[in-house]
Coordinates of C-alpha atoms (C1' of nucleotides) in Angstrom, one line a residue:
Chain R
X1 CA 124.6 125.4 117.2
X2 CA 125.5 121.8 116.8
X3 CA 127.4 121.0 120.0
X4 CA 129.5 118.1 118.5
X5 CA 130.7 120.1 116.5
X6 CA 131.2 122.8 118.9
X7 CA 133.5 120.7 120.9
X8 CA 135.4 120.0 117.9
X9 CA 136.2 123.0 117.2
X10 CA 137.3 123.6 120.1
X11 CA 139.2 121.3 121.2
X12 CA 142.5 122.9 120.6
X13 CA 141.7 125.4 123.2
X14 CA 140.5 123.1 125.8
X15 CA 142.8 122.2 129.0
X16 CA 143.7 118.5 128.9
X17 CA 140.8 117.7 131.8
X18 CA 138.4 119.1 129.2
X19 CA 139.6 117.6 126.2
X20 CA 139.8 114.4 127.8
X21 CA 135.7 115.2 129.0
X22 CA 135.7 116.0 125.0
X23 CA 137.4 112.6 123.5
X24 CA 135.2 111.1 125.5
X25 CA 131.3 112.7 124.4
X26 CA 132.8 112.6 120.9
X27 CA 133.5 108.8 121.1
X28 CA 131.1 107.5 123.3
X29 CA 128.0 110.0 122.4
X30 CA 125.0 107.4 123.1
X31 CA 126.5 106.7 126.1
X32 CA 126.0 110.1 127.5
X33 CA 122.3 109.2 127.9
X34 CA 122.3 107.8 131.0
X35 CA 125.1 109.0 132.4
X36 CA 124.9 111.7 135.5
X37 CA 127.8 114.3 135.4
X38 CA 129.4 112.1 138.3
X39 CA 129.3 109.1 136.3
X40 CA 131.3 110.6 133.4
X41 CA 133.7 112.5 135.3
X42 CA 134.5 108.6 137.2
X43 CA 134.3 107.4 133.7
X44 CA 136.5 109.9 132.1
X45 CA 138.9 110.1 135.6
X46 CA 138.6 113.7 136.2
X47 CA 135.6 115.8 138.9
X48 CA 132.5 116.1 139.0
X49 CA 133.0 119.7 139.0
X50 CA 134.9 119.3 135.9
X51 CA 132.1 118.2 134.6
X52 CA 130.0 120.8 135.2
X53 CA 132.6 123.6 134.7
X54 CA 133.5 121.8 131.0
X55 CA 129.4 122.3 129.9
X56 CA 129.6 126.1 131.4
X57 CA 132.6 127.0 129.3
X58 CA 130.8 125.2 125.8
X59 CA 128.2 128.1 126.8
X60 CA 125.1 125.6 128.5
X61 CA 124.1 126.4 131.9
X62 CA 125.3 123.4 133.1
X63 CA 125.5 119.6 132.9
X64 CA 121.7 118.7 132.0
X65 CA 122.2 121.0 129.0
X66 CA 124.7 120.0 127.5
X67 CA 123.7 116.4 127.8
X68 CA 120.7 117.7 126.1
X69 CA 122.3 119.9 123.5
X70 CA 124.6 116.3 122.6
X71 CA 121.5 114.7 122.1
X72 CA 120.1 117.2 119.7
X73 CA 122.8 116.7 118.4
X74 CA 123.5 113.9 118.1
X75 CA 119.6 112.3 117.0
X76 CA 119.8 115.5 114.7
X77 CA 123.1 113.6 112.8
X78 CA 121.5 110.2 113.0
X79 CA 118.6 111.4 110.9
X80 CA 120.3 113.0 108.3
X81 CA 123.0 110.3 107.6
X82 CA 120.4 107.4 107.4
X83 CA 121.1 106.6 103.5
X84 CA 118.3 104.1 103.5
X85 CA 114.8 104.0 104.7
X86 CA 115.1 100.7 106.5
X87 CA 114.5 103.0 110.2
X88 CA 111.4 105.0 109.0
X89 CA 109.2 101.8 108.7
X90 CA 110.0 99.8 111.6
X91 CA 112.3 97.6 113.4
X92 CA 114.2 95.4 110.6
X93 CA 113.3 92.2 111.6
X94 CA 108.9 92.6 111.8
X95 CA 107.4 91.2 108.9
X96 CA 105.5 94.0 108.8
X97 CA 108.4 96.7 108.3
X98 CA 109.8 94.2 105.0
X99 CA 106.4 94.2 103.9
X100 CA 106.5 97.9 104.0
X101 CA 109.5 98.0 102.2
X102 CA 108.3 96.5 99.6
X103 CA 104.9 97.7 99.3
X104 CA 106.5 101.7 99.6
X105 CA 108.3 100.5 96.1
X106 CA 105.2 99.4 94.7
X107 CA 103.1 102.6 95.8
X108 CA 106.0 104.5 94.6
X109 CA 105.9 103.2 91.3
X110 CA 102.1 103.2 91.3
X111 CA 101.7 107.2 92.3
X112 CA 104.3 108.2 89.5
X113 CA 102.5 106.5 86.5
X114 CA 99.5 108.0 87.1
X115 CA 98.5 111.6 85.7
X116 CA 97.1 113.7 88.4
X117 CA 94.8 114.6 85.2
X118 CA 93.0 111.0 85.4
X119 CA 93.0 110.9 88.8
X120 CA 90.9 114.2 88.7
X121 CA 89.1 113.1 85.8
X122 CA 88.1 109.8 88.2
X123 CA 87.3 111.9 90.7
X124 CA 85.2 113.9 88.9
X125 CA 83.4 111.1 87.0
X126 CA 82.1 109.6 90.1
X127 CA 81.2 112.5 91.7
X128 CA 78.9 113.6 88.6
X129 CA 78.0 109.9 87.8
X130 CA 73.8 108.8 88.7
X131 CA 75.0 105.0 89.6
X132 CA 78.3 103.6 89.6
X133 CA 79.0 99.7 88.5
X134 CA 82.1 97.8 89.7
X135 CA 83.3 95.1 87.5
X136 CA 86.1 93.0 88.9
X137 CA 88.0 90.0 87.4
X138 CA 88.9 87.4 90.0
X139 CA 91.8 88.6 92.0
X140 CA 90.5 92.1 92.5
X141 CA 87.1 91.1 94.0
X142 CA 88.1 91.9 97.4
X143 CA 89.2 95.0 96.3
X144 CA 86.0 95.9 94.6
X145 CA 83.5 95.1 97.1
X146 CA 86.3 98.2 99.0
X147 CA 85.5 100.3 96.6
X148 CA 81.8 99.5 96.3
X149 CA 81.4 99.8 100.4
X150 CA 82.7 102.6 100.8
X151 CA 81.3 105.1 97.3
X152 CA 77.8 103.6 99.5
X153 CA 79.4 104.8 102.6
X154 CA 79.9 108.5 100.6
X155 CA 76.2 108.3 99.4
X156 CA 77.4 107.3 96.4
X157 CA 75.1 104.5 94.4
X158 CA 77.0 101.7 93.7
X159 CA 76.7 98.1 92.4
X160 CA 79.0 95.5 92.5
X161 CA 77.9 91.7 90.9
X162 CA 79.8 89.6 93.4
X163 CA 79.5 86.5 91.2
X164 CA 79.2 88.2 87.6
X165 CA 76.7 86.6 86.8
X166 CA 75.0 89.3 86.2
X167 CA 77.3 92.3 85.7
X168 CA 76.3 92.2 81.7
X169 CA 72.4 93.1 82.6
X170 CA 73.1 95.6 84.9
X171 CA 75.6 97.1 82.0
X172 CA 72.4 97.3 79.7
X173 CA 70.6 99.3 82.4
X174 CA 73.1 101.6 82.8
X175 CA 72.4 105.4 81.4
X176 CA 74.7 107.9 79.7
X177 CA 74.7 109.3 83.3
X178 CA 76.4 106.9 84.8
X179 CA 79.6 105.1 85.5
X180 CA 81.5 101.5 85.0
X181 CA 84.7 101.1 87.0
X182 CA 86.5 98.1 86.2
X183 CA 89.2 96.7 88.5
X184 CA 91.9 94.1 87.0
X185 CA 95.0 92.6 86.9
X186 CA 96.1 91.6 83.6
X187 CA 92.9 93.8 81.9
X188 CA 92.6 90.5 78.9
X189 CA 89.7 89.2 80.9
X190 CA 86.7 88.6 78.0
X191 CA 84.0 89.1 79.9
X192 CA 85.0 92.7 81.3
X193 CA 85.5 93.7 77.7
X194 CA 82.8 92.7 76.4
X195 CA 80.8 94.6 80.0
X196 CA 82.7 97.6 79.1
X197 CA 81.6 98.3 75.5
X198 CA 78.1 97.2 76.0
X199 CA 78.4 100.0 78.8
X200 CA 80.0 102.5 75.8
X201 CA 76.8 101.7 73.8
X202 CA 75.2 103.1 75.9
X203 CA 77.0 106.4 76.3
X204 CA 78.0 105.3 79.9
X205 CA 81.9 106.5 81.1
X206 CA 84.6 103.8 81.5
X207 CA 86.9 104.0 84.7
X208 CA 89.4 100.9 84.4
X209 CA 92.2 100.3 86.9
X210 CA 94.5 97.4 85.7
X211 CA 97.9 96.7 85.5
X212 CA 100.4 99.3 83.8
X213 CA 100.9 97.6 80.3
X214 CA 98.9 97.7 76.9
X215 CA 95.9 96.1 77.9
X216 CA 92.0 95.5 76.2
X217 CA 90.4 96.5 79.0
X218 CA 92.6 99.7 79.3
X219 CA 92.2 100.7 75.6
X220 CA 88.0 100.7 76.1
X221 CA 88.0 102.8 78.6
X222 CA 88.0 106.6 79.1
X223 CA 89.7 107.2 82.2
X224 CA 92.7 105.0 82.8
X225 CA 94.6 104.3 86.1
X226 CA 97.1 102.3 86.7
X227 CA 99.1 99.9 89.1
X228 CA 103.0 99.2 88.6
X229 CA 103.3 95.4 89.6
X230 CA 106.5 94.4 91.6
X231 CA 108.6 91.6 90.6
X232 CA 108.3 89.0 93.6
X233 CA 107.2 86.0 93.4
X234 CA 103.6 85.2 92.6
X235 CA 102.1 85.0 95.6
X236 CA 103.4 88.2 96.7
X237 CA 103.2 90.1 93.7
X238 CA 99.1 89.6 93.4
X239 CA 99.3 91.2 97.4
X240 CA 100.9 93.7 96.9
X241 CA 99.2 94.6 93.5
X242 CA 96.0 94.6 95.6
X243 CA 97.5 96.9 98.3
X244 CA 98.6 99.5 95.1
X245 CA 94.7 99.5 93.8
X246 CA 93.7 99.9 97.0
X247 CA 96.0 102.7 97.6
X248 CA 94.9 104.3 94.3
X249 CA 90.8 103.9 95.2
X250 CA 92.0 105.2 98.7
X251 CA 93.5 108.3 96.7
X252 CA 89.9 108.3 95.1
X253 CA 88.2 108.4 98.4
X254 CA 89.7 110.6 99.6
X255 CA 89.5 113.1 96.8
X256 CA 85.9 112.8 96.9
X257 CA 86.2 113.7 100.8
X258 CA 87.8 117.0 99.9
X259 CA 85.8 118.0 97.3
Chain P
X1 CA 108.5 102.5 122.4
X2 CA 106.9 105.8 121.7
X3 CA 106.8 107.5 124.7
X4 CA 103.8 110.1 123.3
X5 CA 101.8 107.3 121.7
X6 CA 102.3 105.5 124.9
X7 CA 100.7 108.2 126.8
X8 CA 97.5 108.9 124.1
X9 CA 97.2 105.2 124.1
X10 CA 97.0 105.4 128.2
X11 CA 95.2 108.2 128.7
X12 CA 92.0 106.9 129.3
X13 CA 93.3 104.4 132.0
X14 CA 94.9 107.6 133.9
X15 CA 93.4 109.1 136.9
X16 CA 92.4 112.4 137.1
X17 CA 95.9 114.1 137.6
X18 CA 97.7 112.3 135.5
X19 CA 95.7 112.9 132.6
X20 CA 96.2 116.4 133.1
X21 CA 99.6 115.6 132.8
X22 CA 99.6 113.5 129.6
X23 CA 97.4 116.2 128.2
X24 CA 99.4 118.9 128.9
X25 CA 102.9 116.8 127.8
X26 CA 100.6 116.1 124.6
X27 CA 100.3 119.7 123.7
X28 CA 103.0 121.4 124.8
X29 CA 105.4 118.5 124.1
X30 CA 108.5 121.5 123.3
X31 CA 108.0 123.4 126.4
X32 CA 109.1 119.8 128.5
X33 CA 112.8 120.2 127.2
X34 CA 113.8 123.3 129.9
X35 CA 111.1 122.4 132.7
X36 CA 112.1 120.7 135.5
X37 CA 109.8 118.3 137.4
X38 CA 108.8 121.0 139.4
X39 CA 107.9 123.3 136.6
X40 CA 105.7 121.2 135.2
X41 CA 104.1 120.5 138.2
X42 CA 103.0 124.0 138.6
X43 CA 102.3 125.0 134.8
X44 CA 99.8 122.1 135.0
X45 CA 98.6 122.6 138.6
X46 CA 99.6 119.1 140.5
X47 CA 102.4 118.7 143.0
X48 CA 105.9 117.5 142.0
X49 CA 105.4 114.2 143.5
X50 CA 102.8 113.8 141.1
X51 CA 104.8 114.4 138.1
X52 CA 107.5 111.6 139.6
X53 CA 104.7 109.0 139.9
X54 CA 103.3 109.8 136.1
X55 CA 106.9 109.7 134.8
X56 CA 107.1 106.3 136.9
X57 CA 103.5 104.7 136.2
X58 CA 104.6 105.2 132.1
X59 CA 107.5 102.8 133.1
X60 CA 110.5 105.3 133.2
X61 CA 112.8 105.5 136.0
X62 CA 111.7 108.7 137.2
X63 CA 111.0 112.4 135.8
X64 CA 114.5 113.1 133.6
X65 CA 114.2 109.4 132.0
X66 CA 110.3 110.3 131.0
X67 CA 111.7 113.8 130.0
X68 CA 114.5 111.7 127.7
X69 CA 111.8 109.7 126.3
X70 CA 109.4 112.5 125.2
X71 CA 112.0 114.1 123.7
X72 CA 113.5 111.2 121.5
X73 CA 109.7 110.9 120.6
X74 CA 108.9 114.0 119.8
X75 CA 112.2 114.3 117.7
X76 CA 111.6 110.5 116.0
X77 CA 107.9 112.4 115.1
X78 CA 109.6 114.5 112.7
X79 CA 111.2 112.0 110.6
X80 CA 107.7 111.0 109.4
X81 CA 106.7 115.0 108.8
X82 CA 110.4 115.7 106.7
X83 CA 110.0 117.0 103.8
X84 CA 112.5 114.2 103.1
X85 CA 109.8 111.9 102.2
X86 CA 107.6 114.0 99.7
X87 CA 110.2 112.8 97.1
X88 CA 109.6 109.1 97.6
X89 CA 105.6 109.5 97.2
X90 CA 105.8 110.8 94.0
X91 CA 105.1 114.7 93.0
X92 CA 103.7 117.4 96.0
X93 CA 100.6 118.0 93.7
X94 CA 99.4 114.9 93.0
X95 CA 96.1 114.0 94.9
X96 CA 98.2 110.3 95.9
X97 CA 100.7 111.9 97.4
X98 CA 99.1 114.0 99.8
X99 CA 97.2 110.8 101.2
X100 CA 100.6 108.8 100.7
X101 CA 102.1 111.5 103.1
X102 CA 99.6 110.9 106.0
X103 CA 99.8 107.2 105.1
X104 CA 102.9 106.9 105.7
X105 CA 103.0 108.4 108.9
X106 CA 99.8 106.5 110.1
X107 CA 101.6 103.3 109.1
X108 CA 105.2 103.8 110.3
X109 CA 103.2 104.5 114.0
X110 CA 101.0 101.5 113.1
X111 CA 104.7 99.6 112.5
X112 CA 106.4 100.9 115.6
X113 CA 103.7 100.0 117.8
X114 CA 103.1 96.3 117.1
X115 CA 105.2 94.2 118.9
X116 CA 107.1 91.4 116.5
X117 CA 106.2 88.7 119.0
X118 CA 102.6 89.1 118.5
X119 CA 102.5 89.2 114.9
X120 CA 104.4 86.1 114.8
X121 CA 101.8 84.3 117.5
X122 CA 99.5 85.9 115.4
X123 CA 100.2 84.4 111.8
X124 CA 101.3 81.1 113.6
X125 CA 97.6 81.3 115.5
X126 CA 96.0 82.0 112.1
X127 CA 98.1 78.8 110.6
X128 CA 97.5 76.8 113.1
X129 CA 93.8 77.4 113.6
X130 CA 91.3 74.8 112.0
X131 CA 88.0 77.6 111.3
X132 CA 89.0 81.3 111.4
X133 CA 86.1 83.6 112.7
X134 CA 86.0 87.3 111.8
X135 CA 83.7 90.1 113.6
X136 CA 84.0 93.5 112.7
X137 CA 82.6 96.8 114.1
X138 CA 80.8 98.5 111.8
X139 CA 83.4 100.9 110.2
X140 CA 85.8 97.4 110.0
X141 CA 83.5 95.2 107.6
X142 CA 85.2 95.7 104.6
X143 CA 88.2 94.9 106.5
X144 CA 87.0 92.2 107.8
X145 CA 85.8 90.8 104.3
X146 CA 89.0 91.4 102.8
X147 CA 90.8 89.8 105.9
X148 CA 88.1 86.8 105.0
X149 CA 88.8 87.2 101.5
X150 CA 92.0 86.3 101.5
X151 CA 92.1 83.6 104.1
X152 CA 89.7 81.5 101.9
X153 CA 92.8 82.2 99.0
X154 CA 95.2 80.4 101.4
X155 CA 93.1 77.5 102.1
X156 CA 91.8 78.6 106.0
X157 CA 88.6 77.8 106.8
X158 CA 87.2 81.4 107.4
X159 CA 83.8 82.9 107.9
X160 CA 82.4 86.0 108.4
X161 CA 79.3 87.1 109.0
X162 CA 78.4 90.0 107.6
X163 CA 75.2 91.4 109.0
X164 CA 76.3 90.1 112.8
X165 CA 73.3 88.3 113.5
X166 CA 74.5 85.0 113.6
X167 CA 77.7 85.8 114.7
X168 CA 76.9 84.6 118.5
X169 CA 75.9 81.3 117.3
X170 CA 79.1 81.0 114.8
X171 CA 81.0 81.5 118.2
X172 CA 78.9 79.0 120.1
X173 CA 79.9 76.1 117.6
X174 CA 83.9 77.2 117.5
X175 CA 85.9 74.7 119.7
X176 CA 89.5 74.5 121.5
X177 CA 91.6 74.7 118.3
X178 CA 89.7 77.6 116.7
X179 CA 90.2 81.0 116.2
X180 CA 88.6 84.6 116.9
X181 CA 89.6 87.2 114.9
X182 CA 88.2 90.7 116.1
X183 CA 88.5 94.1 113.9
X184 CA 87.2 96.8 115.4
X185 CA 88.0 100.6 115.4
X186 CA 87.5 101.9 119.3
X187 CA 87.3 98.6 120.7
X188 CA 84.2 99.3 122.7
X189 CA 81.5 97.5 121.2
X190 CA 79.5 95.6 123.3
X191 CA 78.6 92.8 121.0
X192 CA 82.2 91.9 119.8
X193 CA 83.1 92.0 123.6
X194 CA 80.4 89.3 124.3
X195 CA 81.2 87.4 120.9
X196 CA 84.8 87.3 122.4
X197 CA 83.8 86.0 126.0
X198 CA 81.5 83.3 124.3
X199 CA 84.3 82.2 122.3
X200 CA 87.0 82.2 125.1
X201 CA 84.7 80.0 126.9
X202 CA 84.7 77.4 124.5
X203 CA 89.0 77.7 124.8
X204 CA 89.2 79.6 121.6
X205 CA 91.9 81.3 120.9
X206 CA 91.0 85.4 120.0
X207 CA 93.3 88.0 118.4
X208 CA 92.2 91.5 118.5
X209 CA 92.8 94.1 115.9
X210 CA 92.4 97.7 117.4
X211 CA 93.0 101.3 118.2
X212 CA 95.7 101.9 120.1
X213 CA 94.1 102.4 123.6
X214 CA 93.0 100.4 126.6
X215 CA 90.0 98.9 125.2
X216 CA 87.4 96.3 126.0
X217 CA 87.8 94.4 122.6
X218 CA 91.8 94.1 123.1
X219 CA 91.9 93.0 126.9
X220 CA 89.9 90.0 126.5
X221 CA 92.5 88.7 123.4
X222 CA 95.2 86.9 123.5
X223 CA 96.9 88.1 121.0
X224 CA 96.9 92.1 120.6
X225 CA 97.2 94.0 117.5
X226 CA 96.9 98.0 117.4
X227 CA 96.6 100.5 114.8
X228 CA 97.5 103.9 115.7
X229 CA 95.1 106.4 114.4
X230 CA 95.8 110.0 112.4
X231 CA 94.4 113.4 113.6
X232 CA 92.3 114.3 110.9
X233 CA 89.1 115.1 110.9
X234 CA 86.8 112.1 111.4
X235 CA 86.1 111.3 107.3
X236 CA 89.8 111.2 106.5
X237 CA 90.9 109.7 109.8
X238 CA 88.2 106.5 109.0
X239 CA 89.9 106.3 106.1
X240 CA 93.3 106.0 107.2
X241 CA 92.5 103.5 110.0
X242 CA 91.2 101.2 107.5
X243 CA 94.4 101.9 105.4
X244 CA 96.3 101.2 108.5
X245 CA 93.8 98.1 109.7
X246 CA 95.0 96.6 105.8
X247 CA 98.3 97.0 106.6
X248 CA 98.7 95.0 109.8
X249 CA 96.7 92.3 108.0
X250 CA 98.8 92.3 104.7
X251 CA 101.5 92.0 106.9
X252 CA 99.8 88.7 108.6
X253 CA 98.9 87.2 104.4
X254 CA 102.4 88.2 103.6
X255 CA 103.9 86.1 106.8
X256 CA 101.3 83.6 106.3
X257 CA 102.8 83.0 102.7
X258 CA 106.5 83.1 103.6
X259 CA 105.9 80.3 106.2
Chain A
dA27 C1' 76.9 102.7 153.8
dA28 C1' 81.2 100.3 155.0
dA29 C1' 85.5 98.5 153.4
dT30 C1' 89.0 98.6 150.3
dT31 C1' 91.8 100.5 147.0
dT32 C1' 93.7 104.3 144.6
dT33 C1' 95.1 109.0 144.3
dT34 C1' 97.2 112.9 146.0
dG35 C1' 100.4 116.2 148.1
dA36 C1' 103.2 117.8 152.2
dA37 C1' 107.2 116.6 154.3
dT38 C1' 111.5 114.7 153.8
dA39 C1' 115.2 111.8 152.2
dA40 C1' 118.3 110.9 148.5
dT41 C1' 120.5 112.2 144.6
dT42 C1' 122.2 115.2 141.4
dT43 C1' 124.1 119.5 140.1
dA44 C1' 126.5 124.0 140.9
dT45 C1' 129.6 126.9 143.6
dT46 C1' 133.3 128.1 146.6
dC47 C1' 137.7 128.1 147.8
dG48 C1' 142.4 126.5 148.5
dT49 C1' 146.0 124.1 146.2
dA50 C1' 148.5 122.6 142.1
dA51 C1' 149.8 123.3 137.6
dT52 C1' 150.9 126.3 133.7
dT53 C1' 152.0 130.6 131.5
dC54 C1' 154.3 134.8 131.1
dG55 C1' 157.8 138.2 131.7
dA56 C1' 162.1 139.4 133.3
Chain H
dT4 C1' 165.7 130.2 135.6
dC5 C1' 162.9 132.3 138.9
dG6 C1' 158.9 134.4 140.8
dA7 C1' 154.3 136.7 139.7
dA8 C1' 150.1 136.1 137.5
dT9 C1' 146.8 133.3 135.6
dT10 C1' 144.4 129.3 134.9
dA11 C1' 143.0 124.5 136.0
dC12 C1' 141.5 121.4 139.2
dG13 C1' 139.1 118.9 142.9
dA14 C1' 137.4 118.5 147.8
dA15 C1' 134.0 120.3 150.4
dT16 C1' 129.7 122.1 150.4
dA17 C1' 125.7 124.7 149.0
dA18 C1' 121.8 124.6 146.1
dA19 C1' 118.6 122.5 143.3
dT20 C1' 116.3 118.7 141.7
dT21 C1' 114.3 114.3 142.1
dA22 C1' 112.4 110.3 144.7
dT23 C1' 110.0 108.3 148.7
dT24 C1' 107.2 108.1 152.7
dC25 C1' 103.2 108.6 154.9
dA26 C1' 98.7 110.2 156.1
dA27 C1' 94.6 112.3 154.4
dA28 C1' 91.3 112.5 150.7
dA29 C1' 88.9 110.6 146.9
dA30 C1' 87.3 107.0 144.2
dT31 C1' 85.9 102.3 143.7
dT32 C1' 84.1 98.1 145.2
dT33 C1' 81.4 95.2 148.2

DNA sequence: AAATTTTTGAATAATTTATTCGTAATTCGA
DNA sequence: TCGAATTACGAATAAATTATTCAAAAATTT
């Protein structure tokens, strides 16, 4: 039983040593943890034995338990009043825990817009596709060459035209067997369009993951993910849209690992 | 800081004895709460003297401080397992949210255990720095591209070499005002470790981005940066270390554009 | 292989915790 | 109000736990 509690329930029986011993855990719980039992009985101006006789009576065998149990306790109460998540990623002040903030908004977001149905329809698609090409505008390169490495890394084949140069020749090879994924931002990129219907020609499946509005390169495709954007500044925002596709191909990968 | 991390991260640097200890603390972290020193001693087969000098060597005052600490650890571990959390990753079923679950915890540990200090010598080492170079490990190039990657988008002079072949040479020509940024997973590699002497010769600065653990990689930086790695089995846990490695440097990009 | 350092536990010192016991305070019943 | 019974309290001390010392053993380095 919660031993804070406990003592505040009590504390109408207690004699006034006790109470006093009680007023005193009740106010000044965190110091408790490195107190001995002499220390708070010279603290609180009573025994030592007092002390030791108080935690017997609250039902512990004797000091070191009860410091314990108001411990518990009192970690136990921390954890559930904490409104905000500000503890669970970090120290306030490193960049990295305000990054996480931000970025567990994003992913948030990001996770609820897309349909466990397309996510299993992605998985499935790749794991039934011959070769895989990844088309990327601009600012989702990095993110592409990701998901290229690691489908190779799963035995998967995959392609990925670094320069895109060449991505509209290796569309025309591409069989009804196989698969284009297509990473974006804003989804209006020409060229990406026009790689994904020369794909469709050919019978070959669309994957597109672009940014969550009505978008070209969305409507051509057959299997649509999705990233929310946040609503920082520039700079930011195109970070942490990477992080969310990654975090959706990470979902991918990992499917595939189950499977 | 994380007492049980502390001790996985240690426990190759322990002798014989102690990693019995850490071992034992590591899987049976509940019994600790009603052992006494001596207790321990015996369930693990070491004299008590021993236990006082583990508790001690992990920094803590003595045994009941060590005691304290696993047991605020063990306690803080929960927060990242609470069901709590499920809501803010979207629905239970969804294949995101499972891998947003163990992402979260990988990361908050990845968080905690990186010191604010050296993420701020770190981004002010990256600013600072007139060429940037980037090894990886195997499992860390597409880290290590994206780390690039983005560099190159804020106007730092970075290279990476991605078959590792020339990366002794890139070292050779870095000077005084340079930087060395190494990604690596156990830290180990025997190349990387030479790549980072070479460099420190020259007075190059190097900052190290590894497991948690005493490692090769990490002792010979200057500035260190850890991930903490999952438990999963080895597919998944790869997977989240990378997740975790893109973290740590999203947080650097991020800082690097606030400046 | 010798020298140095590190590890280890038995013995013991120091500290902390628990009990005993006598006195003081409080309650209860007339 | 007074004394008897009960309870509370703390000084002294016993018991238990924790920390240190030191010498032997093991590991590491030279």
């Amino acid at each position: 039983m919660n031993c804070l509690l406990k003592m505040r329930a009590m504390r109408e029986q207690l004699s006034v040593n006790e109470r006093k011993l009680a007023d005193f855990i009740l106010d000044n719980t965190q110091l408790l943890r490195d107190y001995s039992s002499s220390q708070l009985a010279d603290a609180v101006g009573v025994s030592q034995s007092s002390v030791v006789k108080f935690s017997q009576k609250l039902g512990y065998r004797g000091y070191p338990s009860l410091k314990l149990a108001v411990y518990e306790s009192y970690a136990g109460a921390g954890i559930a009043n904490d409104e905000d998540h500000s503890r669970h990623l970090g120290q306030a002040n490193s960049p990295l825990s305000t990054l996480g903030q931000k970025k567990l908004e994003v992913l948030e977001n990001t996770v609820n817009i897309n349909e466990s149905e397309q996510l299993s329809a992605a998985i499935q698609a790749i794991r039934s596709a011959r070769c895989i090409q990844v088309s990327a505008c601009a600012g989702s390169v990095s993110v592409a060459r990701y998901l290229t490495h690691q489908l190779l890394e799963l035995g998967c084949w995959a392609v990925f035209d670094e320069g895109g140069q060449l991505q509209h020749k290796i569309a025309d090879s591409l069989r009804d067997d196989d698969l284009l994924c297509i990473l974006c931002d804003f989804g209006g990129e020409e060229s990406l369009v026009e790689v994904a219907n020369r794909a469709r020609e050919h019978g070959v499946k669309v994957l597109s993951l672009t940014r969550y509005n009505y978008n070209a390169a969305s409507i051509h495709s057959d299997i649509r993910l999705y990233v929310v954007p946040s609503e920082d500044d520039e700079a930011l925002q195109r970070l942490l849209f990477r992080s969310a596709q990654l975090h959706v191909i990470e979902g991918l990968i990992s499917g595939l690992l189950e499977g």
